[in-house]
Coordinates of C-alpha atoms and ligand atoms in Angstrom, one line a residue:
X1 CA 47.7 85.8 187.5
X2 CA 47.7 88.8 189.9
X3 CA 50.6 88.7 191.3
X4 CA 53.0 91.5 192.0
X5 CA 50.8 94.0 194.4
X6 CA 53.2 93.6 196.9
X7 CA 56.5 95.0 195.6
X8 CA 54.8 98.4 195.2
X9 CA 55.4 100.4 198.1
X10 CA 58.9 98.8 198.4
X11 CA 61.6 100.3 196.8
X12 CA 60.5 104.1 197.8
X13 CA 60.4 103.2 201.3
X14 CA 64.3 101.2 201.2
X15 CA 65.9 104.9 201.9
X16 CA 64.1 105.6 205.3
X17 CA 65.4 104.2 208.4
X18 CA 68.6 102.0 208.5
X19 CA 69.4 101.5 212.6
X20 CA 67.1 101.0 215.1
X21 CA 66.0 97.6 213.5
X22 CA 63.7 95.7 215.5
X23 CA 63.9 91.9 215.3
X24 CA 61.7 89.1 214.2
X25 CA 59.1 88.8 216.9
X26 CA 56.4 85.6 217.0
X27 CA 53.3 88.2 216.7
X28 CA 54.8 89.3 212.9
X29 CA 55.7 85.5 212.2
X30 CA 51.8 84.9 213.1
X31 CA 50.2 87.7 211.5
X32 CA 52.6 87.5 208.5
X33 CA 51.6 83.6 208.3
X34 CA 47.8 84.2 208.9
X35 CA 47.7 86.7 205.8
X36 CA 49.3 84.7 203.2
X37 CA 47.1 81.7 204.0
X38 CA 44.7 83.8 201.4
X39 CA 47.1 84.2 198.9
X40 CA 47.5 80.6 199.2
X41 CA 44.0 79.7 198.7
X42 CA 44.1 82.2 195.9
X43 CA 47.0 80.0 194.1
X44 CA 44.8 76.9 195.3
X45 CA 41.4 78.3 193.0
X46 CA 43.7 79.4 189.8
X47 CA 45.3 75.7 189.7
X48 CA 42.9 73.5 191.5
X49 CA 40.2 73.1 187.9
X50 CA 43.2 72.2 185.8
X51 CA 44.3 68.4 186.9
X52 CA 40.3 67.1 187.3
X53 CA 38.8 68.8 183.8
X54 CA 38.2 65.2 182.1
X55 CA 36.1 64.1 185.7
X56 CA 34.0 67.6 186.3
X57 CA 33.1 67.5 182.4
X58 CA 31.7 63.9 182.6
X59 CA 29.6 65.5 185.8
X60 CA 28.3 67.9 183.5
X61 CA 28.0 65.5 181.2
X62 CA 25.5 63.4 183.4
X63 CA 23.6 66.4 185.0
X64 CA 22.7 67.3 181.5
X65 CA 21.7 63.8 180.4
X66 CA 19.6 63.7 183.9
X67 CA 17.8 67.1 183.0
X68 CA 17.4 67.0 179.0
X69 CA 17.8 63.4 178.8
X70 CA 20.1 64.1 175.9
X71 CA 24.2 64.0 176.1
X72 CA 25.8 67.2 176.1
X73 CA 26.8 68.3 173.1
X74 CA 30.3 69.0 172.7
X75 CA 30.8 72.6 171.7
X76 CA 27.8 73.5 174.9
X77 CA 30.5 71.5 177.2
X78 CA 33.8 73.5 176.6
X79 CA 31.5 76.5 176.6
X80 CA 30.3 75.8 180.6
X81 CA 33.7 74.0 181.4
X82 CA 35.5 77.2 179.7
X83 CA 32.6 79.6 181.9
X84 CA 33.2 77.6 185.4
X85 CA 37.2 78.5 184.6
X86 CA 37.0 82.2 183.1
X87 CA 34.0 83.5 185.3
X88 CA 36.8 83.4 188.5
X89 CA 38.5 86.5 186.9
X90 CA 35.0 88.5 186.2
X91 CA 34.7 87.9 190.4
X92 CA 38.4 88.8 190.9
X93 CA 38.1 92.3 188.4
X94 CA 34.8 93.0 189.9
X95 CA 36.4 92.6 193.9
X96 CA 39.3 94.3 192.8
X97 CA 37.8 97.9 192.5
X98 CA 36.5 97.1 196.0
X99 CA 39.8 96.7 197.6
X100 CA 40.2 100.6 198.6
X101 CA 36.8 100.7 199.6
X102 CA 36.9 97.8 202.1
X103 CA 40.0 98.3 203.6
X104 CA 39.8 101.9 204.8
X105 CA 36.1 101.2 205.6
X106 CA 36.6 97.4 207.6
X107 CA 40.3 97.8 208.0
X108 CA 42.7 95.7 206.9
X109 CA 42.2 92.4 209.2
X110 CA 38.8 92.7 209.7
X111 CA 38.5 93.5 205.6
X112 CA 40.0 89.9 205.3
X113 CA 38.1 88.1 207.5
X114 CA 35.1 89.3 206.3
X115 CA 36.1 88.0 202.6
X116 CA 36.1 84.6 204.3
X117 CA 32.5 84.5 203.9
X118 CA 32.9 84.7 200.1
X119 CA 35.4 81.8 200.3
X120 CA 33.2 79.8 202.6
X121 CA 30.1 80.6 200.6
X122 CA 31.8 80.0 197.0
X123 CA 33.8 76.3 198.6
X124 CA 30.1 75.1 199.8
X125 CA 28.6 75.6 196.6
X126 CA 31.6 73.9 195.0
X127 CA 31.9 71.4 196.9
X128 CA 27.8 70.3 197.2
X129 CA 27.6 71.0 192.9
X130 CA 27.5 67.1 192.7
X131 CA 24.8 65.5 195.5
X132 CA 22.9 69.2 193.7
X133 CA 23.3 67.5 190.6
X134 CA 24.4 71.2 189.5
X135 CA 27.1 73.0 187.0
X136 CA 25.3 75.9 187.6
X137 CA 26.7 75.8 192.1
X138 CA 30.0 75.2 190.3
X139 CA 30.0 78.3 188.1
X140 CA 28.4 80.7 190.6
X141 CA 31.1 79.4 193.6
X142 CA 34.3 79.9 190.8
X143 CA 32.5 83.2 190.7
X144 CA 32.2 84.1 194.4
X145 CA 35.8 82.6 195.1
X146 CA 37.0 84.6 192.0
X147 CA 35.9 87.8 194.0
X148 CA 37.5 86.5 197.4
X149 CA 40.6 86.0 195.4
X150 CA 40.2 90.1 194.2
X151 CA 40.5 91.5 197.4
X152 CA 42.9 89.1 199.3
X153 CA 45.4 89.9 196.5
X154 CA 44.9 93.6 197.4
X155 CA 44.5 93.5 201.3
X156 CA 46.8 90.7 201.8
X157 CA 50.1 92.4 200.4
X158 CA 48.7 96.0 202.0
X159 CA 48.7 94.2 205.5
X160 CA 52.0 92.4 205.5
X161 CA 53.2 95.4 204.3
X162 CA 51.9 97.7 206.8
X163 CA 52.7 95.7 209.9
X164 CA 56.5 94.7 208.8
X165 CA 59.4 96.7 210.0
X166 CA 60.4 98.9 206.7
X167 CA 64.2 96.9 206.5
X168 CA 61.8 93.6 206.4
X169 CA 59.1 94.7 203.5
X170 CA 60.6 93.8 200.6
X171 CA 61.4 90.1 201.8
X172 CA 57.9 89.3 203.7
X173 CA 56.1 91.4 201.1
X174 CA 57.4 88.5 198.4
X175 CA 55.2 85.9 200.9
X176 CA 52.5 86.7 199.1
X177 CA 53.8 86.0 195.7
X178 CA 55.5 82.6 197.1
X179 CA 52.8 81.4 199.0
X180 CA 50.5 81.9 195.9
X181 CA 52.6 79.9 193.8
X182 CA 52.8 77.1 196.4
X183 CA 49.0 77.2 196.5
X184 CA 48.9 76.4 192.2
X185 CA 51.1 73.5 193.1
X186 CA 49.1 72.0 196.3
X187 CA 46.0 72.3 194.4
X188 CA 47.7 70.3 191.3
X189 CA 49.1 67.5 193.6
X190 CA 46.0 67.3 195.5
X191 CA 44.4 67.1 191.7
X192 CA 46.2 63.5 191.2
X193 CA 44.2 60.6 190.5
X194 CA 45.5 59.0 193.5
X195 CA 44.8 61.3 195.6
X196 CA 41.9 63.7 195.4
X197 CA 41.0 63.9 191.4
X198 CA 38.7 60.9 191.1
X199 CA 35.0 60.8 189.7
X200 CA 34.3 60.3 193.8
X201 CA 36.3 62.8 195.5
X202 CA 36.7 66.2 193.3
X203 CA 33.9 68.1 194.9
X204 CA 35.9 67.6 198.0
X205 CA 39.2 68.5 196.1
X206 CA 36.8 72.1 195.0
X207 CA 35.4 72.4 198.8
X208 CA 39.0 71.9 200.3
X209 CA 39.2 75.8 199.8
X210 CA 37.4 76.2 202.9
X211 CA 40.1 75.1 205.0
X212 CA 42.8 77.8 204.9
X213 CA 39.9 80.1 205.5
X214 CA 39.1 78.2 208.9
X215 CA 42.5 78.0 209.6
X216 CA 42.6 82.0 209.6
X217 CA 39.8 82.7 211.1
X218 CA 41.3 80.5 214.2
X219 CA 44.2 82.8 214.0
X220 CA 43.3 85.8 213.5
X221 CA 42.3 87.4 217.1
X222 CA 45.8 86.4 217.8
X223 CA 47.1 89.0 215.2
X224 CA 47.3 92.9 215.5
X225 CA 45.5 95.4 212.9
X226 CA 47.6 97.0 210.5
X227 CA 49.4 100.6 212.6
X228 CA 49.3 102.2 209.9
X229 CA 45.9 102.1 209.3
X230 CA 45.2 102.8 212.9
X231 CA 47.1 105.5 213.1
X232 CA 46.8 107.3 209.3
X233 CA 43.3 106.4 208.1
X234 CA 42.0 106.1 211.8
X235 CA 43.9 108.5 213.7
X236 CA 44.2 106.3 217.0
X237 CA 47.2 107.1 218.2
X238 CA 47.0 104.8 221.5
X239 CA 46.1 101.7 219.0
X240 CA 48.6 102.4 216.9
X241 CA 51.1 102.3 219.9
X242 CA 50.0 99.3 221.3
X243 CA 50.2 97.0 217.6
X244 CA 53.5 98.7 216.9
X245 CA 54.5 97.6 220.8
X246 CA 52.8 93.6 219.7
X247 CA 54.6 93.3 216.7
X248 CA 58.0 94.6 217.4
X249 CA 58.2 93.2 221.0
X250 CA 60.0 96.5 222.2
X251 CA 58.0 98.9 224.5
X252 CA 59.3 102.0 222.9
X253 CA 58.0 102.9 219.7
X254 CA 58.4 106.5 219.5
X255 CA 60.7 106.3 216.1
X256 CA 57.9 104.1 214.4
X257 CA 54.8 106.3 215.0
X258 CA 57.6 109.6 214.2
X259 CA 57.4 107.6 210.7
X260 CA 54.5 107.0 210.0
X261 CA 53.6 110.4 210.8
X262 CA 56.4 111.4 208.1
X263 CA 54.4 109.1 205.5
X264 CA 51.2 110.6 207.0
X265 CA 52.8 114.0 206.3
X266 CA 53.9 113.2 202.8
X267 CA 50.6 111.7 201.6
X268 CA 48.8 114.8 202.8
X269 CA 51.1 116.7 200.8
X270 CA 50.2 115.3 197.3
X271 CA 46.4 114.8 196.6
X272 CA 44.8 112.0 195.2
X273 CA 43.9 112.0 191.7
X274 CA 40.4 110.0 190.4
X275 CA 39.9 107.6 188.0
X276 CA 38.3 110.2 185.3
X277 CA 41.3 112.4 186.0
X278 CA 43.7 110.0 185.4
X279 CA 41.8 109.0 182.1
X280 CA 41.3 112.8 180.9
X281 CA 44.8 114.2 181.6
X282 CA 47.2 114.1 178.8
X283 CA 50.0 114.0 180.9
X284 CA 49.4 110.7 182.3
X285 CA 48.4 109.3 178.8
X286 CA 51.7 107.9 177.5
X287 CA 52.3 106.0 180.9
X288 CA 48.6 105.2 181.2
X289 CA 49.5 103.1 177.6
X290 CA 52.3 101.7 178.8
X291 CA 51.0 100.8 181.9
X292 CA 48.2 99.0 180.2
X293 CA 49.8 97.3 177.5
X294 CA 52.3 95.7 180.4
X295 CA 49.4 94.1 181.8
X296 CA 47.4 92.9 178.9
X297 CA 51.3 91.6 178.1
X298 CA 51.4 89.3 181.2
X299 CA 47.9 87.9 180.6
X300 CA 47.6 87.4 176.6
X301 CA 51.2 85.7 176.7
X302 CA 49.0 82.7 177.5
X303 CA 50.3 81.9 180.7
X304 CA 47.1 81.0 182.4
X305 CA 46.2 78.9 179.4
X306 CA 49.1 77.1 181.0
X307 CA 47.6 77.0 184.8
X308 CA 44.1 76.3 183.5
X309 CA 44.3 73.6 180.9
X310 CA 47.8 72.7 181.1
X311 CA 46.9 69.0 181.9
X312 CA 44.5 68.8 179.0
X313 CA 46.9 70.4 176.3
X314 CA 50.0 67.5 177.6
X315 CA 47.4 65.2 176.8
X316 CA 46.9 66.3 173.4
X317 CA 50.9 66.5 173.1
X318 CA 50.6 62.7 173.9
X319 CA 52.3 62.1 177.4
X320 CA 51.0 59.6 179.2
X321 CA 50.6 61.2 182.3
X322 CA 49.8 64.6 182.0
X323 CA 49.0 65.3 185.3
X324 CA 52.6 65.0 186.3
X325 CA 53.8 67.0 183.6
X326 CA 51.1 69.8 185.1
X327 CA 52.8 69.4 188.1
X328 CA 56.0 69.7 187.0
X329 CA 54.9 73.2 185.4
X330 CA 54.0 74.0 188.8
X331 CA 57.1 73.3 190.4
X332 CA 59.4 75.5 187.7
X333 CA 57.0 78.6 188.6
X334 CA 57.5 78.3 191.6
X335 CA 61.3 77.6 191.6
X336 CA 61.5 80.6 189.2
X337 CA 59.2 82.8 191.3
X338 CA 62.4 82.4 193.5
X339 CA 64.6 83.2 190.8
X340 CA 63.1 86.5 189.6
X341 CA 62.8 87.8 193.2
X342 CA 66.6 88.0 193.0
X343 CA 66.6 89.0 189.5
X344 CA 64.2 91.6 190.0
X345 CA 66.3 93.7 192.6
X346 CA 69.2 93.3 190.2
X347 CA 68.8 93.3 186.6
X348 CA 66.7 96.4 184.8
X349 CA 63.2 96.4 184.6
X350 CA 63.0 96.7 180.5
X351 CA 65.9 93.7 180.2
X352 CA 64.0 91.1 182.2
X353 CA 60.4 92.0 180.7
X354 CA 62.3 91.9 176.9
X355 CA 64.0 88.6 177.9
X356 CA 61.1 87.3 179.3
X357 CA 58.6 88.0 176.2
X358 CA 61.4 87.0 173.9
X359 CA 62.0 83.6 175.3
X360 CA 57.9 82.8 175.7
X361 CA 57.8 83.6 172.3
X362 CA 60.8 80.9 171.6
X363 CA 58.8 78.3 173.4
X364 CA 56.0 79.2 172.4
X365 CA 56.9 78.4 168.5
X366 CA 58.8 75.2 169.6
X367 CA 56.1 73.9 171.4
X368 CA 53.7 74.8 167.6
X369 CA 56.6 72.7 165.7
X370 CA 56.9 69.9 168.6
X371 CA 53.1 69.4 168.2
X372 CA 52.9 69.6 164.0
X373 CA 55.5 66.7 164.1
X374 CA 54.2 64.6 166.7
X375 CA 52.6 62.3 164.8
X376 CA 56.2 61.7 162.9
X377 CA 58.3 62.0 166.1
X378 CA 56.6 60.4 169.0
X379 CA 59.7 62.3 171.2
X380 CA 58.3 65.3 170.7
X381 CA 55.7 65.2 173.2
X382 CA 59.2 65.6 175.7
X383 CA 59.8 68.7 173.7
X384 CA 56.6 70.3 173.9
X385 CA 56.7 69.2 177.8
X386 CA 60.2 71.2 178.1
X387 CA 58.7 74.2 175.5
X388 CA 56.1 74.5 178.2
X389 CA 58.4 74.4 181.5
X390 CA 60.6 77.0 179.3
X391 CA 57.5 79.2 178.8
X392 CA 56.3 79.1 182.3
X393 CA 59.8 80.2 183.6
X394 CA 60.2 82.9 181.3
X395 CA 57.1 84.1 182.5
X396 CA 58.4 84.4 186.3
X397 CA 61.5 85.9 184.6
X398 CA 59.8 89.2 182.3
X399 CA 56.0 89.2 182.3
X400 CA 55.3 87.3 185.9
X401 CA 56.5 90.4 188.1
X402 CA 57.3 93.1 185.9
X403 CA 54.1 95.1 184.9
X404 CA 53.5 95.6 188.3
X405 CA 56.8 96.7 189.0
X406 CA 57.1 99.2 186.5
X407 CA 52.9 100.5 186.8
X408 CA 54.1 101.6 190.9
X409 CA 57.6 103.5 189.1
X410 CA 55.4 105.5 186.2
X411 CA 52.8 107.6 188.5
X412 CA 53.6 109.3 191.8
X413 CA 51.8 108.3 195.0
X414 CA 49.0 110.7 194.0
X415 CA 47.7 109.3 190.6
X416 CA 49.4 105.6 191.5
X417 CA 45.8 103.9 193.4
X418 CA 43.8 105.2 190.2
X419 CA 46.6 103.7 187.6
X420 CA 46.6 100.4 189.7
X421 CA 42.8 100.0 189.5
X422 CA 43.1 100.2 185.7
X423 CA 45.8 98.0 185.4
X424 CA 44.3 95.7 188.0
X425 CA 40.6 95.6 185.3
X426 CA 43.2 95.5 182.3
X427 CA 44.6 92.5 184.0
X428 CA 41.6 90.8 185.1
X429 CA 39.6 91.1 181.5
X430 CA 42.4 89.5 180.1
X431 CA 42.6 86.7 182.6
X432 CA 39.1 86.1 181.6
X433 CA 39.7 86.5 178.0
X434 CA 42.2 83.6 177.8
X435 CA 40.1 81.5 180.2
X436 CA 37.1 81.8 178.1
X437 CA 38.6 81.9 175.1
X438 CA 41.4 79.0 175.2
X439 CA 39.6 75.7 174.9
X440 CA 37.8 76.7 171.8
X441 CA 40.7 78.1 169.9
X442 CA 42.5 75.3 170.8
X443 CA 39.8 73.3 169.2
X444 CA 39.7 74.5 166.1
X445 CA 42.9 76.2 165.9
X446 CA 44.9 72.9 167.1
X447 CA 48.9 73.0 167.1
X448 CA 48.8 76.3 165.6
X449 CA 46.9 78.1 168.8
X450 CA 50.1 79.0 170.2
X451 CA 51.4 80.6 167.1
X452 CA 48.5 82.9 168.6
X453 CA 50.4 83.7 171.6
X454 CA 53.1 83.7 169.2
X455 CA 52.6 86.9 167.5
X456 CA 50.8 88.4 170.1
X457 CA 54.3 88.2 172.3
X458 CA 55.9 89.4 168.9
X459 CA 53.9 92.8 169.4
X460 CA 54.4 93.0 173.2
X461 CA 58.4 92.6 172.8
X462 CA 58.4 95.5 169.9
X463 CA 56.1 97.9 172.0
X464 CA 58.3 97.2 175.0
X465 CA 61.7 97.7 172.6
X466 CA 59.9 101.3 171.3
X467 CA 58.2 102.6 173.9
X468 CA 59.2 101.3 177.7
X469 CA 61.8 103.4 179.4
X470 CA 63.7 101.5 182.1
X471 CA 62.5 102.9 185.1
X472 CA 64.9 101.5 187.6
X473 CA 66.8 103.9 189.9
X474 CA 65.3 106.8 188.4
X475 CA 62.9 109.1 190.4
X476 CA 58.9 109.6 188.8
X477 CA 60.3 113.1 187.6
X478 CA 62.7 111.8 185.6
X479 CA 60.7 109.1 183.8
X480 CA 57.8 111.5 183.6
X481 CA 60.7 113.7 181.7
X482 CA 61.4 111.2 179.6
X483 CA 57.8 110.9 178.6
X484 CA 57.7 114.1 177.9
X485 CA 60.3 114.5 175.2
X486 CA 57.5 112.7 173.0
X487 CA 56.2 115.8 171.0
X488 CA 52.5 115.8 172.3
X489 CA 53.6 116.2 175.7
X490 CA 53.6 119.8 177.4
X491 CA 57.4 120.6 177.3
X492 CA 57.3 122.1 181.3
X493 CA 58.8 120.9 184.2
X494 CA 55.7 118.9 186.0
X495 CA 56.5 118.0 189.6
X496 CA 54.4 115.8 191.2
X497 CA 52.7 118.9 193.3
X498 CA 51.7 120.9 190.3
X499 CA 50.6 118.2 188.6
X500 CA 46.7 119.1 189.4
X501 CA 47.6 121.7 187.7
X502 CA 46.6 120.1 184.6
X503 CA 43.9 118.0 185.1
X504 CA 41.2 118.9 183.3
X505 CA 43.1 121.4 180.5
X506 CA 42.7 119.1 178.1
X507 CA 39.1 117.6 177.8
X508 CA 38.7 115.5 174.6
Ligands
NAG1 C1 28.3 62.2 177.6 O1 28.0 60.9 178.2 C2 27.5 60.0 177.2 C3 27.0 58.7 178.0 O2 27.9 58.4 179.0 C4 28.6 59.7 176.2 O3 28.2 58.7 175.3 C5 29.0 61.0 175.5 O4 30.1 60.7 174.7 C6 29.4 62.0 176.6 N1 29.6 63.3 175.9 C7 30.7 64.1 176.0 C8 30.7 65.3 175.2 O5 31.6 63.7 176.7

């Protein structure tokens, strides 16, 4: 899941201004409430195929008896079924390189509305697959929402970022997160048999994607554009005045533009570093690894094996109503999304992601023991239900909001947008990966696919043990420092101005 963009820019920014706090005005509530209407309907599109899989299958099902009059074979089913639900993630890498792009080019309001089009384009196909007697609408419109998904989850947290006072960033900037979560667990409820995951209604339960975008497009001339991309990518002072005057409700703003013009001031100061020069510079390599291996830890836990099939792997475990049991997954992320954004301000970075890995991998076992004595015990099915809940809240814990955490603490504002796009494609393949990947392993794997997980946590836990430094209240020179003390490293001072310095000394 990407989640986690938001808490980037926050900590660095907690030391600036402590008086002069302007108040909660109705414009922020709006614009804060518009924006995270697309993080909601990105939460909607990663939980919305798991509850209906049995009904959409038998749709494929018939559209390929219609066309090769011929059922489907069983192994070509999971492969579409697995496509339609993995092919969201190639959309959501691909959109994700396009985030920067967009929103210096657009803006970032206007960058949002315009991905609306995606999300209306992607829900019509969705939503018409069925009179089209189609999979094919399905698996292109997963696609196209999978690429609306990609940038909202990078423009969304970079607007409500930009337009909240800096003593309010850290608390809105978790919106995004919550309302994301929320949107998993709508999109399961609405998934219920009873209510929108019949053989009649799911292409409207697929379609209903189109009405947060509506919603925000209704809302949107009612908000301000981000001030600080008015007045440091834009340089329109005047603009910038009159948003900062809309969303603070005060008509003196002379302190907010004084710091934005210090952040303006600071970002000139330290130069951007590309893509290839992050890749080629040895000095960046170590936390490059780590950076990477974080990510590729939050996806190949398994967690989204959880949000995608979650209602098809209780049904193996035998529960009678699986969907419930989904939505009760649903309900502990979300209560423990809570939970971590406490934890996460408190406890240290290295603790929580260690805690975290360690107890998926706990469940994670249980839930391969629960399932081998099923047939023996019928109450195991409860236990694999609780292994589950138990992996998804460790998740939230470690895994859920650390590796994006700690990739914003390893690189300095100048390399940091060129480390987050690699996460953020780490990230993503994974996502896609799993998605693809799941429903056949679990087919011929059975009980034993989460040993999978398993030992791939294993490995995550010892590479965080050996190689993650805790990067919590310590500045980028001091964790680059501790880098450094690995022998490979150049063994002089780098401060984050001379670091160009070395870009390009070391060519491989
Ligand atoms: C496809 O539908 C046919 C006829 O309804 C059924 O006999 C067959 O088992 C179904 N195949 C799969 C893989 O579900």
């Amino acid at each position: 899941m990407p989640t986690g963009f938001q808490q980037i820019s926050r900590e660095e920014d907690e030391d600036v201004k402590q008086e002069a706090r302007p108040g909660v005005t109705s414009t922020l509530v709006l614009s804060v409430f518009t924006a995270v209407l697309g993080s909601l309907q990105c939460g909607y599109n990663i939980g919305v195929i798991n509850a209906p899989q049995k009904i959409i299958e038998q749709h494929y099902n018939a559209t390929w008896l219609a066309r090769h009059n011929s059922s489907i074979d069983l192994s070509t089913l999971t492969t579409l079924w697995s496509l339609s639900v993995a092919i969201f993630s190639i959309g959501g890498m691909a959109a994700s390189f396009l985030v920067g792009v967009v929103s210096e080019w657009l803006g970032r309001k206007r960058a949002i509305i315009v991905s609306n089009a995606l999300a209306f384009l992607g829900g019509a196909l969705m939503g018409l697959a069925k009179l089209g007697c189609s999979y094919e609408m399905i698996i292109l419109g997963r696609f196209l929402i999978g690429a609306y998904s990609g940038l909202v989850s990078g423009l969304v947290p970079m607007y409500v970022g930009e337009i909240s006072p800096t003593h309010l960033r850290g608390a809105l900037g978790t919106l995004h997160q919550l309302a994301l979560v929320i949107g998993i667990l709508v999109a399961q409820v609405l998934g219920l048999e009873a209510l929108l995951g019949t053989g009649q209604l799911w292409p409207l339960l697929l379609g209903l994607t189109v009405a947060p975008s509506a919603l925000q497009l209704l809302l949107f001339p009612f908000c301000p554009e981000s001030p600080r991309y008015l007045y440091i990518v834009r340089n329109r002072e005047a603009k910038a005045r009159e948003s900062l005057r809309r969303l603070t409700g005060q008509p003196e703003v002379g302190e907010a533009l004084a710091e934005m013009k210090e952040e303006k001031r600071r970002m000139d100061m330290e130069r951007k570093v590309s893509l290839a020069q992050l890749l080629r510079c040895r000095v960046y390599r170590q936390p490059l690894l780590v950076a990477v291996v974080l990510q590729l830890s939050q996806q190949l836990s398994g967690i989204n094996a959880i949000f995608y099939y979650s209602t098809s792997i209780f049904e193996s475990a035998g529960l009678e109503q699986p969907v419930f049991a989904t939505i009760g997954a649903g309900a502990v992320n979300a209560a423990f999304t809570v939970v971590s954004l406490f934890l996460v301000e408190r406890a240290g970075r290295r603790t929580l992601h260690l805690v975290g890995l360690g107890g998926m991998m706990g469940c994670a076992v249980t839930m391969t023991v629960a399932l081998l004595y099923l047939e023996r015990v019928p109450a195991m099915s409860y236990v694999s239900m609780v292994a589950i809940f138990g992996f998804v809240a460790f998740f939230e814990v470690g895994p859920g909001p650390i590796p994006w955490f700690i990739v914003a603490e390893l690189f300095s504002q100048g390399p940091r947008p060129a480390a987050i796009a690699v996460a953020g494609a780490c990230n993503w393949t994974c996502n896609f990966i799993v998605g693809m990947a799941f429903q056949s392993l679990a087919d011929v794997c059975g009980p034993y696919v989460f040993l999978i997980f398993a030992a791939l946590l294993l490995a995550f836990f010892l590479f965080t043990y050996f190689k993650v430094p805790e990067t919590r209240g310590r500045t980028f020179d001091q964790i680059a420092a501790g880098f450094r003390r690995t022998p490979s490293l150049l063994d002089h001072e780098v401060k984050p101005s001379t670091e160009l310095e070395y870009l390009g000394q070391d060519n491989p």
